[in-house]
Tab-separated table of C-alpha atoms in Angstrom:
chain	number	residue	atom	x	y	z
A	1044	MET	CA	35.852	-49.052	0.688
A	1045	SER	CA	35.056	-49.311	4.353
A	1046	THR	CA	31.551	-49.248	5.745
A	1047	ARG	CA	32.264	-45.884	7.307
A	1048	GLY	CA	33.440	-44.404	4.005
A	1049	LEU	CA	30.408	-45.787	2.207
A	1050	LEU	CA	28.130	-44.298	4.853
A	1051	PHE	CA	29.752	-40.844	4.454
A	1052	LEU	CA	29.448	-41.100	0.674
A	1053	LEU	CA	25.763	-41.981	0.915
A	1054	LEU	CA	25.096	-39.192	3.420
A	1055	GLY	CA	26.876	-36.713	1.148
A	1056	MET	CA	24.847	-37.818	-1.850
A	1057	LEU	CA	21.594	-37.588	0.142
A	1058	THR	CA	22.544	-34.091	1.270
A	1059	ILE	CA	23.200	-32.966	-2.305
A	1060	ILE	CA	19.916	-34.513	-3.489
A	1061	THR	CA	17.987	-32.862	-0.640
A	1062	ILE	CA	19.484	-29.450	-1.398
A	1063	SER	CA	18.758	-29.844	-5.124
A	1064	VAL	CA	15.141	-30.893	-4.536
A	1065	THR	CA	14.569	-28.058	-2.050
A	1066	ALA	CA	15.987	-25.490	-4.483
A	1067	GLY	CA	13.805	-26.898	-7.271
A	1068	ILE	CA	10.664	-26.726	-5.129
A	1069	GLN	CA	11.430	-23.156	-4.041
A	1070	SER	CA	12.019	-22.148	-7.651
A	1071	TYR	CA	8.726	-23.757	-8.697
A	1072	TYR	CA	6.749	-21.985	-5.956
A	1073	GLU	CA	8.383	-18.645	-6.767
A	1074	GLU	CA	7.423	-19.088	-10.441
A	1075	GLN	CA	3.841	-19.937	-9.439
A	1076	ARG	CA	3.665	-16.895	-7.146
A	1077	GLN	CA	4.964	-14.675	-9.946
A	1078	GLN	CA	2.344	-16.007	-12.374
A	1079	VAL	CA	-0.448	-15.362	-9.850
A	1080	ALA	CA	0.846	-11.816	-9.259
A	1081	GLU	CA	0.841	-11.142	-13.010
A	1082	GLN	CA	-2.730	-12.442	-13.318
A	1083	VAL	CA	-3.866	-10.232	-10.431
A	1084	ASP	CA	-2.160	-7.201	-12.010
A	1085	ARG	CA	-3.927	-7.872	-15.325
A	1086	LYS	CA	-7.290	-8.223	-13.569
A	1087	LEU	CA	-6.666	-5.036	-11.584
A	1088	ASN	CA	-5.724	-3.099	-14.734
A	1089	GLU	CA	-8.877	-4.343	-16.487
A	1090	LEU	CA	-10.989	-3.237	-13.528
A	1091	MET	CA	-9.366	0.216	-13.516
A	1092	LEU	CA	-9.920	0.626	-17.281
A	1093	ASP	CA	-13.536	-0.596	-17.128
A	1094	GLN	CA	-14.358	1.918	-14.380
A	1095	HIS	CA	-12.416	4.781	-16.054
A	1096	TRP	CA	-10.230	5.164	-12.983
A	1097	ASN	CA	-6.792	6.786	-13.143
A	1098	GLY	CA	-4.289	5.355	-10.674
A	1099	TYR	CA	-2.049	7.683	-8.679
A	1100	GLU	CA	-0.062	5.092	-6.772
A	1101	HIS	CA	0.309	1.305	-6.911
A	1102	HIS	CA	1.607	-0.434	-3.795
A	1103	LYS	CA	2.423	-4.146	-3.831
A	1104	PHE	CA	2.236	-5.964	-0.541
A	1105	LYS	CA	2.724	-9.651	0.221
A	1106	ASP	CA	-0.918	-10.659	-0.280
A	1107	SER	CA	-2.408	-7.678	-2.132
A	1108	THR	CA	-1.981	-4.654	-4.353
A	1109	VAL	CA	-3.429	-1.306	-3.278
A	1110	VAL	CA	-4.094	1.467	-5.795
A	1111	LEU	CA	-5.018	5.042	-4.931
A	1112	PHE	CA	-7.110	6.414	-7.804
A	1113	THR	CA	-9.450	9.124	-9.081
A	1114	ASN	CA	-11.984	9.291	-11.875
A	1115	ALA	CA	-11.660	11.297	-15.100
A	1116	ASP	CA	-13.041	14.544	-13.631
A	1117	ASP	CA	-11.347	14.272	-10.191
A	1118	THR	CA	-14.684	14.138	-8.337
A	1119	ILE	CA	-13.817	11.009	-6.346
A	1120	LEU	CA	-10.776	9.706	-4.548
A	1121	GLY	CA	-10.645	5.994	-3.949
A	1122	MET	CA	-8.661	2.907	-3.196
A	1123	VAL	CA	-8.958	-0.508	-4.755
A	1124	ILE	CA	-7.409	-3.438	-2.940
A	1125	MET	CA	-6.825	-6.568	-5.050
A	1126	LYS	CA	-5.885	-9.707	-3.135
A	1127	THR	CA	-3.652	-12.333	-4.726
A	1128	ASN	CA	-6.630	-14.727	-4.697
A	1129	GLY	CA	-8.502	-12.335	-7.042
A	1130	ASP	CA	-10.857	-10.811	-4.465
A	1131	PHE	CA	-11.054	-7.038	-4.514
A	1132	SER	CA	-12.600	-4.248	-2.468
A	1133	THR	CA	-12.971	-0.554	-3.120
A	1134	SER	CA	-13.448	2.513	-0.992
A	1135	THR	CA	-14.342	5.873	-2.536
A	1136	ARG	CA	-15.060	9.348	-1.313
A	1137	ASP	CA	-16.748	12.234	-3.115
A	1138	THR	CA	-14.280	15.089	-3.634
A	1139	ALA	CA	-16.423	17.561	-5.624
A	1140	GLU	CA	-16.013	20.161	-2.865
A	1141	LYS	CA	-12.510	21.654	-3.007
A	1142	THR	CA	-10.584	21.200	0.222
A	1143	PRO	CA	-6.886	21.544	1.123
A	1144	PHE	CA	-6.589	17.748	0.968
A	1145	ASP	CA	-8.845	14.832	0.117
A	1146	TRP	CA	-8.712	11.478	1.822
A	1147	THR	CA	-10.270	8.050	1.656
A	1148	HIS	CA	-10.116	5.262	4.204
A	1149	PHE	CA	-10.262	1.500	3.831
A	1150	GLY	CA	-10.406	-0.872	6.754
A	1151	ASN	CA	-11.677	-4.423	7.046
A	1152	GLY	CA	-10.210	-5.589	10.330
A	1153	THR	CA	-6.973	-6.937	8.847
A	1154	ASP	CA	-5.962	-4.271	6.313
A	1155	GLU	CA	-6.176	-0.577	7.149
A	1156	TYR	CA	-5.182	2.230	4.762
A	1157	ILE	CA	-5.631	5.973	4.331
A	1158	GLY	CA	-5.101	7.501	0.903
A	1159	LEU	CA	-4.462	11.253	0.624
A	1160	ARG	CA	-4.396	13.741	-2.236
A	1161	PHE	CA	-2.946	17.180	-1.474
A	1162	ASN	CA	-4.852	19.905	-3.356
A	1163	GLU	CA	-3.381	23.117	-1.937
A	1164	ARG	CA	0.362	23.706	-1.841
A	1165	PRO	CA	1.435	20.042	-1.817
A	1166	GLU	CA	5.041	21.234	-1.824
A	1167	ASP	CA	4.519	22.630	1.711
A	1168	VAL	CA	3.235	19.346	3.166
A	1169	VAL	CA	6.213	17.651	4.806
A	1170	TYR	CA	4.363	15.410	7.291
A	1171	VAL	CA	0.941	13.888	7.821
A	1172	ARG	CA	-0.287	13.105	11.332
A	1173	VAL	CA	-3.035	10.618	12.117
A	1174	SER	CA	-4.435	10.960	15.635
A	1175	THR	CA	-7.065	9.291	17.762
A	1176	SER	CA	-7.783	9.674	21.454
A	1177	ASP	CA	-5.503	6.658	22.051
A	1178	TRP	CA	-2.538	7.248	19.751
A	1179	SER	CA	-0.886	9.527	17.235
A	1180	LYS	CA	1.603	8.866	14.473
A	1181	THR	CA	3.415	11.260	12.142
A	1182	TYR	CA	4.414	10.123	8.635
A	1183	PRO	CA	7.132	11.871	6.593
A	1184	VAL	CA	5.724	12.793	3.168
A	1185	ASN	CA	8.121	15.255	1.531
A	1186	THR	CA	11.544	15.190	3.123
A	1187	SER	CA	14.665	17.131	2.220
A	1188	ARG	CA	16.057	13.895	0.671
A	1189	ASP	CA	13.255	13.906	-1.897
A	1190	GLU	CA	13.557	15.715	-5.191
A	1191	GLY	CA	10.335	17.566	-5.880
A	1192	TYR	CA	7.238	16.702	-3.880
A	1193	VAL	CA	4.379	14.216	-3.870
A	1194	ARG	CA	0.747	15.072	-4.524
A	1195	THR	CA	-0.634	11.799	-3.123
A	1196	TYR	CA	0.312	9.547	-0.254
A	1197	LEU	CA	-0.811	6.129	1.033
A	1198	ILE	CA	-0.596	5.284	4.726
A	1199	THR	CA	-0.662	1.688	5.930
A	1200	LEU	CA	-2.003	1.767	9.474
A	1201	GLU	CA	-0.975	-0.627	12.197
A	1202	GLU	CA	-3.945	0.353	14.373
A	1203	SER	CA	-7.636	0.392	13.488
A	1204	LEU	CA	-9.128	3.855	13.331
A	1205	HIS	CA	-11.882	5.037	15.614
A	1206	PHE	CA	-14.574	7.549	14.823
A	1207	ASP	CA	-12.707	10.253	16.730
A	1208	SER	CA	-9.761	10.307	14.329
A	1209	THR	CA	-8.045	13.397	12.924
A	1210	LEU	CA	-5.853	13.889	9.857
A	1211	GLU	CA	-3.422	16.805	9.839
A	1212	THR	CA	-0.989	18.064	7.234
A	1213	LEU	CA	2.141	19.600	8.736
A	1214	ASP	CA	4.898	21.860	7.418
A	1215	ARG	CA	8.632	21.297	7.900
A	1216	ASN	CA	8.420	22.707	11.461
A	1217	GLN	CA	5.543	20.307	12.221
A	1218	GLN	CA	3.081	23.188	12.389
A	1219	VAL	CA	-0.445	22.255	11.325
A	1220	LEU	CA	-1.352	23.464	7.834
A	1221	HIS	CA	-4.796	21.848	7.680
A	1222	SER	CA	-6.766	19.495	9.865
A	1223	GLU	CA	-9.845	17.376	9.306
A	1224	ALA	CA	-11.726	15.099	11.681
A	1225	PHE	CA	-13.266	11.858	10.484
């Protein structure tokens, strides 16, 4: 075999070895990530059970899980955020007074969420609008593609909220049903 042929053979073998090792490492890291996610889910479920919280929605993100929850008698609405490293934070709001919708906010500079629970005619709420003096964004909640309707909704914000923020529920014609400043 010529030197050139031997060189191509060696390069081919090195390429196959490199691809195999890379695939093995990626598989290992994916398995480790999955195990960490399962541990975080178990810890989050234990926390929810210990506090007697009932989860409405669970949202998995790259580095965290966010759960919108209430207590047994529906007098609070809250969010618990569990990071993949095991750290968690909660945000709750007293909801003893009956309003058209309840909300809770969580923001720590990097993660920003609003959790909503629609109390009056949730089937009529098609959009939710979040507004500040600087920006406004409308989120589709119950669209014609959906079967039925949702009673709760979690918004992941791209902007930090200011104190002059407003939440509005809108009907299918984008007419305001209810509005609340926060």
